[in-house]
Coordinates of C-alpha atoms (C1' of nucleotides) in Angstrom, one line a residue:
Chain A
M881 CA 0.0 0.0 -0.1
S882 CA 1.7 3.2 -1.1
G883 CA 0.6 6.7 -0.5
L884 CA -1.2 9.1 -2.9
S885 CA 1.9 11.0 -3.6
Q886 CA 3.9 8.0 -4.4
T887 CA 1.3 6.6 -6.6
L888 CA 1.2 10.0 -8.4
T889 CA 5.0 9.9 -8.8
R890 CA 4.8 6.3 -10.2
A891 CA 2.2 7.4 -12.5
E892 CA 4.2 10.2 -13.8
Q893 CA 7.0 7.8 -14.5
R894 CA 4.8 5.7 -16.4
C895 CA 3.7 8.4 -18.6
Q896 CA 7.2 9.4 -19.4
Q897 CA 8.0 5.8 -20.4
Q898 CA 5.1 5.6 -22.6
G899 CA 5.6 9.1 -24.2
G900 CA 2.4 10.8 -22.4
R901 CA 2.4 14.0 -20.8
M902 CA 1.3 14.0 -17.2
T903 CA 0.0 17.6 -16.9
T904 CA -1.3 19.3 -13.6
Q905 CA -4.9 19.0 -14.7
R906 CA -4.5 15.3 -15.5
K907 CA -2.8 14.7 -12.3
Q908 CA -5.7 16.5 -10.5
V909 CA -8.3 14.1 -12.1
L910 CA -6.0 11.0 -11.2
A911 CA -5.8 12.3 -7.5
L912 CA -9.6 12.6 -7.6
L913 CA -9.9 9.1 -8.8
L914 CA -7.5 7.7 -6.3
S915 CA -9.3 9.4 -3.4
Q916 CA -12.7 7.6 -4.3
A917 CA -14.1 4.8 -2.4
G918 CA -15.6 3.4 -5.6
P919 CA -16.1 4.1 -9.3
Q920 CA -17.6 7.4 -10.2
S921 CA -19.3 8.9 -13.4
A922 CA -17.6 11.4 -15.5
Y923 CA -20.2 14.2 -14.2
Q924 CA -19.6 13.2 -10.5
L925 CA -15.9 13.7 -11.1
L926 CA -16.7 16.9 -12.9
A927 CA -18.6 18.1 -9.9
Q928 CA -15.7 17.3 -7.5
F929 CA -13.2 18.8 -9.9
K930 CA -15.0 22.0 -10.0
H931 CA -15.3 21.9 -6.2
Q932 CA -11.7 21.2 -5.5
Y933 CA -9.8 22.6 -8.6
Q934 CA -11.6 24.8 -10.9
A935 CA -15.0 25.9 -10.6
N936 CA -15.9 26.6 -14.2
A937 CA -14.7 23.4 -15.6
Q938 CA -16.8 21.8 -18.4
P939 CA -17.2 18.2 -19.4
P940 CA -14.5 18.1 -22.1
T941 CA -12.0 18.7 -19.4
I942 CA -12.9 15.6 -17.4
Y943 CA -13.6 13.3 -20.6
R944 CA -10.3 14.5 -22.0
A945 CA -8.2 13.8 -18.9
L946 CA -10.1 10.6 -18.6
D947 CA -9.4 9.4 -22.1
F948 CA -5.7 10.2 -21.6
L949 CA -5.4 8.4 -18.1
V950 CA -7.3 5.4 -19.6
Q951 CA -5.0 5.3 -22.7
Q952 CA -1.9 5.3 -20.3
G953 CA -3.3 2.6 -18.3
L954 CA -3.7 4.6 -15.1
A955 CA -7.4 4.4 -15.0
H956 CA -10.1 2.1 -16.4
R957 CA -13.6 2.7 -17.9
L958 CA -16.3 0.3 -16.8
S959 CA -18.4 0.3 -19.8
S960 CA -21.4 -1.6 -18.1
T961 CA -21.8 1.2 -15.6
N962 CA -20.4 4.3 -17.3
Q963 CA -18.0 4.7 -14.7
Y964 CA -14.3 5.4 -14.1
L965 CA -11.8 4.2 -11.6
A966 CA -8.1 4.4 -10.9
C967 CA -6.1 1.5 -11.9
G968 CA -5.6 -0.4 -8.9
H969 CA -2.1 -1.7 -10.0
I970 CA -0.2 1.6 -10.7
T971 CA 2.5 1.0 -8.3
C972 CA 3.0 -2.6 -8.8
Q973 CA 4.6 -4.2 -11.8
H974 CA 1.9 -5.6 -13.3
D975 CA 2.1 -8.0 -16.3
H976 CA -1.6 -8.6 -16.9
Q977 CA -3.0 -10.3 -19.8
G978 CA -6.3 -8.9 -19.0
T979 CA -8.3 -7.6 -16.1
L980 CA -11.5 -8.9 -14.4
F981 CA -14.0 -6.4 -12.9
L982 CA -16.4 -7.9 -10.2
L983 CA -19.1 -5.0 -10.0
C984 CA -21.2 -5.5 -7.1
D985 CA -24.9 -4.6 -8.0
T986 CA -25.8 -4.3 -4.2
C987 CA -23.1 -1.7 -2.9
G988 CA -21.8 -0.6 -6.2
G989 CA -18.4 -1.6 -5.2
V990 CA -15.8 -2.9 -7.7
Q991 CA -13.0 -5.6 -7.3
E992 CA -10.4 -5.2 -9.8
T993 CA -8.2 -8.6 -10.4
P994 CA -5.8 -9.6 -13.0
L995 CA -7.2 -12.3 -15.1
L996 CA -5.7 -15.7 -14.0
K997 CA -3.5 -17.4 -16.6
G998 CA -5.8 -20.4 -16.8
A999 CA -8.8 -18.1 -17.7
V1000 CA -6.7 -16.0 -20.1
S1001 CA -5.5 -19.2 -21.9
Q1002 CA -9.1 -20.6 -22.2
L1003 CA -10.3 -17.4 -23.5
Q1004 CA -7.3 -17.2 -26.1
Q1005 CA -8.3 -20.7 -27.1
Q1006 CA -11.9 -19.6 -27.8
L1007 CA -10.6 -16.5 -29.7
G1008 CA -8.1 -18.5 -31.7
R1009 CA -11.0 -20.7 -32.8
E1010 CA -12.8 -17.7 -34.4
G1011 CA -9.7 -16.2 -35.8
F1012 CA -10.3 -13.2 -33.5
Q1013 CA -7.3 -10.9 -32.8
V1014 CA -7.3 -8.9 -29.8
Q1015 CA -5.4 -5.7 -29.8
H1016 CA -5.7 -4.6 -26.0
E1017 CA -5.8 -6.3 -23.0
P1018 CA -9.3 -7.4 -22.5
L1019 CA -11.3 -6.0 -19.5
L1020 CA -14.1 -8.0 -18.4
E1021 CA -17.0 -7.0 -16.4
I1022 CA -19.1 -9.5 -14.3
H1023 CA -22.0 -8.6 -12.1
G1024 CA -23.1 -10.1 -9.0
R1025 CA -22.9 -9.5 -5.4
C1026 CA -19.6 -9.0 -3.4
A1027 CA -18.5 -11.0 -0.3
S1028 CA -19.4 -8.5 2.1
C1029 CA -22.8 -7.9 0.7
A1030 CA -23.5 -11.6 0.4
V1031 CA -23.2 -12.0 4.2
A1032 CA -25.4 -9.0 5.0
Chain B
M1263 CA -30.6 -22.0 -40.0
S1264 CA -34.4 -21.4 -39.3
G1265 CA -36.3 -18.7 -40.9
L1266 CA -37.7 -15.8 -39.5
S1267 CA -41.1 -16.8 -38.6
Q1268 CA -39.9 -20.0 -37.2
T1269 CA -37.5 -17.9 -35.0
L1270 CA -40.5 -15.8 -33.8
T1271 CA -42.6 -18.7 -33.0
R1272 CA -39.8 -20.3 -31.1
A1273 CA -39.4 -17.0 -29.1
E1274 CA -42.9 -16.9 -28.5
Q1275 CA -42.8 -20.3 -27.0
R1276 CA -40.0 -19.2 -24.8
C1277 CA -41.8 -16.4 -23.4
Q1278 CA -44.8 -18.5 -22.6
Q1279 CA -42.7 -21.0 -20.7
Q1280 CA -41.1 -18.1 -18.9
G1281 CA -44.3 -16.1 -18.1
G1282 CA -43.7 -13.5 -20.5
R1283 CA -46.1 -11.9 -22.9
M1284 CA -45.1 -11.6 -26.5
T1285 CA -46.9 -8.9 -27.7
T1286 CA -47.2 -7.7 -31.3
Q1287 CA -45.0 -4.8 -30.7
R1288 CA -42.3 -6.7 -29.0
K1289 CA -42.5 -9.3 -31.9
Q1290 CA -42.0 -6.4 -34.3
V1291 CA -39.0 -5.1 -32.5
L1292 CA -37.6 -8.8 -32.3
A1293 CA -38.3 -9.1 -36.0
L1294 CA -36.3 -5.9 -36.6
L1295 CA -33.5 -7.2 -34.6
L1296 CA -33.4 -10.6 -36.6
S1297 CA -33.3 -8.6 -39.6
Q1298 CA -30.1 -6.8 -38.9
A1299 CA -26.8 -7.7 -40.2
G1300 CA -25.1 -6.3 -37.1
P1301 CA -25.9 -4.7 -33.7
Q1302 CA -27.9 -1.7 -33.7
S1303 CA -28.6 1.3 -31.3
A1304 CA -31.7 1.9 -29.7
Y1305 CA -32.2 5.0 -31.7
Q1306 CA -31.3 3.3 -34.9
L1307 CA -33.9 0.7 -34.1
L1308 CA -36.5 3.3 -33.2
A1309 CA -35.8 4.9 -36.6
Q1310 CA -36.5 1.7 -38.3
F1311 CA -39.5 0.8 -36.2
K1312 CA -41.0 4.1 -37.1
H1313 CA -40.4 3.6 -40.8
Q1314 CA -41.8 0.2 -40.8
Y1315 CA -44.6 0.0 -38.1
Q1316 CA -45.5 3.1 -36.3
A1317 CA -44.5 6.7 -37.4
N1318 CA -44.9 8.4 -34.1
A1319 CA -43.2 6.0 -31.8
Q1320 CA -41.3 7.3 -29.1
P1321 CA -38.1 6.1 -27.3
P1322 CA -39.7 4.5 -24.4
T1323 CA -41.5 2.1 -26.9
I1324 CA -38.2 0.8 -28.2
Y1325 CA -36.4 0.7 -24.8
R1326 CA -39.5 -1.2 -23.1
A1327 CA -39.4 -3.8 -26.0
L1328 CA -35.7 -4.2 -25.6
D1329 CA -35.7 -4.5 -21.9
F1330 CA -38.3 -7.3 -22.3
L1331 CA -36.4 -9.2 -25.0
V1332 CA -33.3 -9.0 -23.1
Q1333 CA -35.2 -10.1 -19.9
Q1334 CA -36.5 -13.1 -21.7
G1335 CA -33.0 -13.9 -23.0
L1336 CA -34.1 -13.2 -26.8
A1337 CA -31.9 -10.3 -27.1
H1338 CA -28.6 -9.0 -25.9
R1339 CA -27.4 -5.5 -24.9
L1340 CA -23.6 -4.8 -25.6
S1341 CA -22.8 -2.2 -22.9
S1342 CA -19.6 -1.4 -24.2
T1343 CA -21.1 0.0 -27.6
N1344 CA -24.7 0.9 -26.3
Q1345 CA -26.2 -1.5 -28.9
Y1346 CA -28.7 -4.4 -29.2
L1347 CA -28.8 -7.6 -31.0
A1348 CA -30.9 -10.6 -31.3
C1349 CA -29.7 -13.6 -29.3
G1350 CA -28.0 -15.9 -32.0
H1351 CA -29.7 -19.0 -30.1
I1352 CA -33.2 -18.6 -30.0
T1353 CA -33.9 -21.7 -32.0
C1354 CA -31.3 -24.0 -30.5
Q1355 CA -31.5 -25.6 -27.0
H1356 CA -28.8 -23.7 -25.5
D1357 CA -27.4 -24.4 -22.0
H1358 CA -24.7 -21.6 -21.7
Q1359 CA -23.0 -20.7 -18.5
G1360 CA -22.1 -17.4 -20.3
T1361 CA -21.7 -15.7 -23.6
L1362 CA -18.7 -14.3 -25.1
F1363 CA -19.1 -11.4 -27.7
L1364 CA -16.3 -10.7 -30.0
L1365 CA -16.7 -7.1 -31.1
C1366 CA -14.9 -6.1 -34.3
D1367 CA -13.7 -2.5 -34.2
T1368 CA -13.0 -2.4 -37.8
C1369 CA -16.4 -3.8 -39.4
G1370 CA -18.5 -3.3 -36.4
G1371 CA -19.7 -6.8 -36.4
V1372 CA -20.3 -9.3 -33.5
Q1373 CA -19.6 -12.8 -33.2
E1374 CA -21.7 -14.6 -30.3
T1375 CA -20.3 -17.6 -28.8
P1376 CA -21.2 -19.7 -25.6
L1377 CA -18.4 -19.5 -23.1
L1378 CA -16.6 -22.6 -23.2
K1379 CA -16.7 -24.7 -20.4
G1380 CA -13.0 -24.5 -19.7
A1381 CA -13.3 -20.9 -19.6
V1382 CA -16.2 -20.7 -17.4
S1383 CA -14.7 -22.8 -14.8
Q1384 CA -11.5 -20.8 -14.7
L1385 CA -13.8 -17.7 -14.2
Q1386 CA -15.7 -19.4 -11.6
Q1387 CA -12.4 -20.2 -9.7
Q1388 CA -11.5 -16.7 -9.8
L1389 CA -14.9 -15.6 -8.6
G1390 CA -14.9 -18.1 -5.7
R1391 CA -11.5 -16.9 -4.8
E1392 CA -13.0 -13.5 -4.1
G1393 CA -16.2 -14.8 -2.6
F1394 CA -18.2 -13.0 -5.3
Q1395 CA -21.7 -14.6 -6.4
V1396 CA -22.9 -14.2 -9.8
Q1397 CA -26.6 -13.8 -10.3
H1398 CA -27.0 -13.9 -14.1
E1399 CA -25.0 -15.7 -16.8
P1400 CA -22.1 -13.3 -17.6
L1401 CA -21.8 -11.7 -21.0
L1402 CA -18.2 -10.8 -21.7
E1403 CA -17.2 -8.4 -24.4
I1404 CA -14.0 -8.4 -26.0
H1405 CA -12.8 -6.1 -28.7
G1406 CA -10.5 -6.6 -31.5
R1407 CA -10.4 -7.5 -35.3
C1408 CA -12.5 -10.3 -36.6
A1409 CA -11.2 -13.0 -39.1
S1410 CA -12.5 -11.2 -42.3
C1411 CA -11.1 -7.9 -41.3
A1412 CA -7.8 -9.4 -40.3
V1413 CA -7.3 -10.6 -43.8
A1414 CA -8.1 -7.3 -45.5
Chain C
dT1336 C1' 13.1 33.2 -29.9
dT1337 C1' 10.2 31.3 -33.0
dT1338 C1' 7.1 27.9 -34.0
dG1339 C1' 4.2 23.9 -34.2
dA1340 C1' 2.2 20.3 -31.8
dA1341 C1' -0.2 19.4 -27.6
dA1342 C1' -3.2 20.6 -24.3
dT1343 C1' -6.9 23.5 -22.6
dG1344 C1' -11.0 26.6 -22.7
dT1345 C1' -15.6 27.4 -24.3
dT1346 C1' -20.1 26.9 -26.6
dA1347 C1' -23.1 24.1 -28.3
dT1348 C1' -25.2 19.8 -29.4
dA1349 C1' -25.6 14.9 -30.2
dA1350 C1' -26.5 10.4 -28.4
dC1351 C1' -28.4 7.5 -24.9
dA1352 C1' -31.9 6.5 -21.3
dT1353 C1' -35.6 7.0 -18.2
dA1354 C1' -39.3 9.3 -15.0
dA1355 C1' -43.9 10.3 -14.5
dC1356 C1' -48.6 9.9 -15.6
dA1357 C1' -52.5 9.1 -18.8
dA1358 C1' -54.9 5.7 -21.6
dT1359 C1' -55.7 1.3 -23.3
dT1360 C1' -55.6 -3.6 -23.4
dT1361 C1' -55.6 -8.1 -21.3
dC1362 C1' -57.4 -11.7 -19.1
dA1363 C1' -58.7 -14.1 -14.8
dT1364 C1' -62.6 -14.5 -12.2
dG1365 C1' -67.1 -13.3 -10.5
Chain D
dC628 C1' -70.8 -11.5 -20.2
dA629 C1' -69.2 -8.0 -16.8
dT630 C1' -65.4 -6.0 -14.4
dG631 C1' -61.7 -4.6 -12.4
dA632 C1' -56.8 -5.3 -11.4
dA633 C1' -52.5 -5.8 -13.8
dA634 C1' -49.7 -5.3 -17.6
dT635 C1' -48.9 -2.8 -21.7
dT636 C1' -48.7 1.2 -24.5
dG637 C1' -49.0 6.4 -25.3
dT638 C1' -47.2 10.7 -24.6
dT639 C1' -44.5 14.5 -22.7
dA640 C1' -40.8 15.9 -20.7
dT641 C1' -36.2 15.7 -19.0
dG642 C1' -32.1 13.4 -17.1
dT643 C1' -27.5 11.5 -18.3
dT644 C1' -23.7 10.6 -20.9
dA645 C1' -20.4 12.2 -24.5
dT646 C1' -18.3 14.6 -28.2
dA647 C1' -17.9 18.1 -32.3
dA648 C1' -15.8 22.2 -33.4
dC649 C1' -13.2 25.9 -32.9
dA650 C1' -10.6 29.6 -30.0
dT651 C1' -6.6 30.1 -27.1
dT652 C1' -2.8 29.0 -24.5
dT653 C1' 1.1 26.2 -23.2
dC654 C1' 5.4 24.3 -23.9
dA655 C1' 9.4 21.9 -25.5
dA656 C1' 12.4 21.6 -29.4
dA657 C1' 14.7 23.6 -33.3

DNA sequence: TTTGAAATGTTATAACATAACAATTTCATG
DNA sequence: CATGAAATTGTTATGTTATAACATTTCAAA
């Protein structure tokens, strides 16, 4: 578990390696994402951004920053809920072949886990069978009920 | 490969078994879906519905029909593209544990295939590890390039 | 220090989806 | 058949998500 500033530093390093510019604004949005308990909609983030950083910010500001962060692998977009969250593996050396998001429909929380090798190879088999070529790591979203909510 | 009317009949049977009412309107929307080459947005379907069936139809008409069809397992919603398509397995006895959609970013087409058992059990393993309970068959969407587009 | 590409600001609008309530239809049951 | 509760459909309005388009500014490399 590393602190916020360490994470931001690490994120900056990653951008440099990948030829991306980590500007103040983008860092602010990433910081916002990192401070959240759960995934947020773009407009929720916009509201917080306006409150904390820039009162007159407009949607494109947030969407551009989010697009950038997603491109750089520092954030993820959950397409099944139209939400965004910081990547849970900014500080670790992650060598994923894909990511699995477990979305709890009860509490709205998300668990992000690397796809296990076994699952990856099974999926690859299935893709190969169809002659389908994947360009980016697949992000798989599965809905259900998380462990905490299952207890209650 | 069964014809449109056969498929609609089969769909009707399924609804009855599941306690759903297959109305004229819903059948019309399903027929629209079945006549498509690829997945369509709700508003594309609305435009076609207005053209073919009811000139003054409004968005709720389409969304309600789509919601119903998805509930009954006769159609799917692709959350990564906000599109809808007819289930490719209305006429077969399908005993899926989940479905994998291969979305071609080049031609916009979709390949729908049942999740192979191996992949299912790998994913289940991973879910079990997190204590996560799935309520519905997972629908997994993977983007990439389909076989035809890979050739070109 | 120019200069051009990238980033940001700003206005407007497109695209996706649902709330809320009225009217109608359906269909089990009296 | 009558009829009334539940489901479906009609209709208006609006909420939510996302991007187009163009102006301005920033910033690093030549």
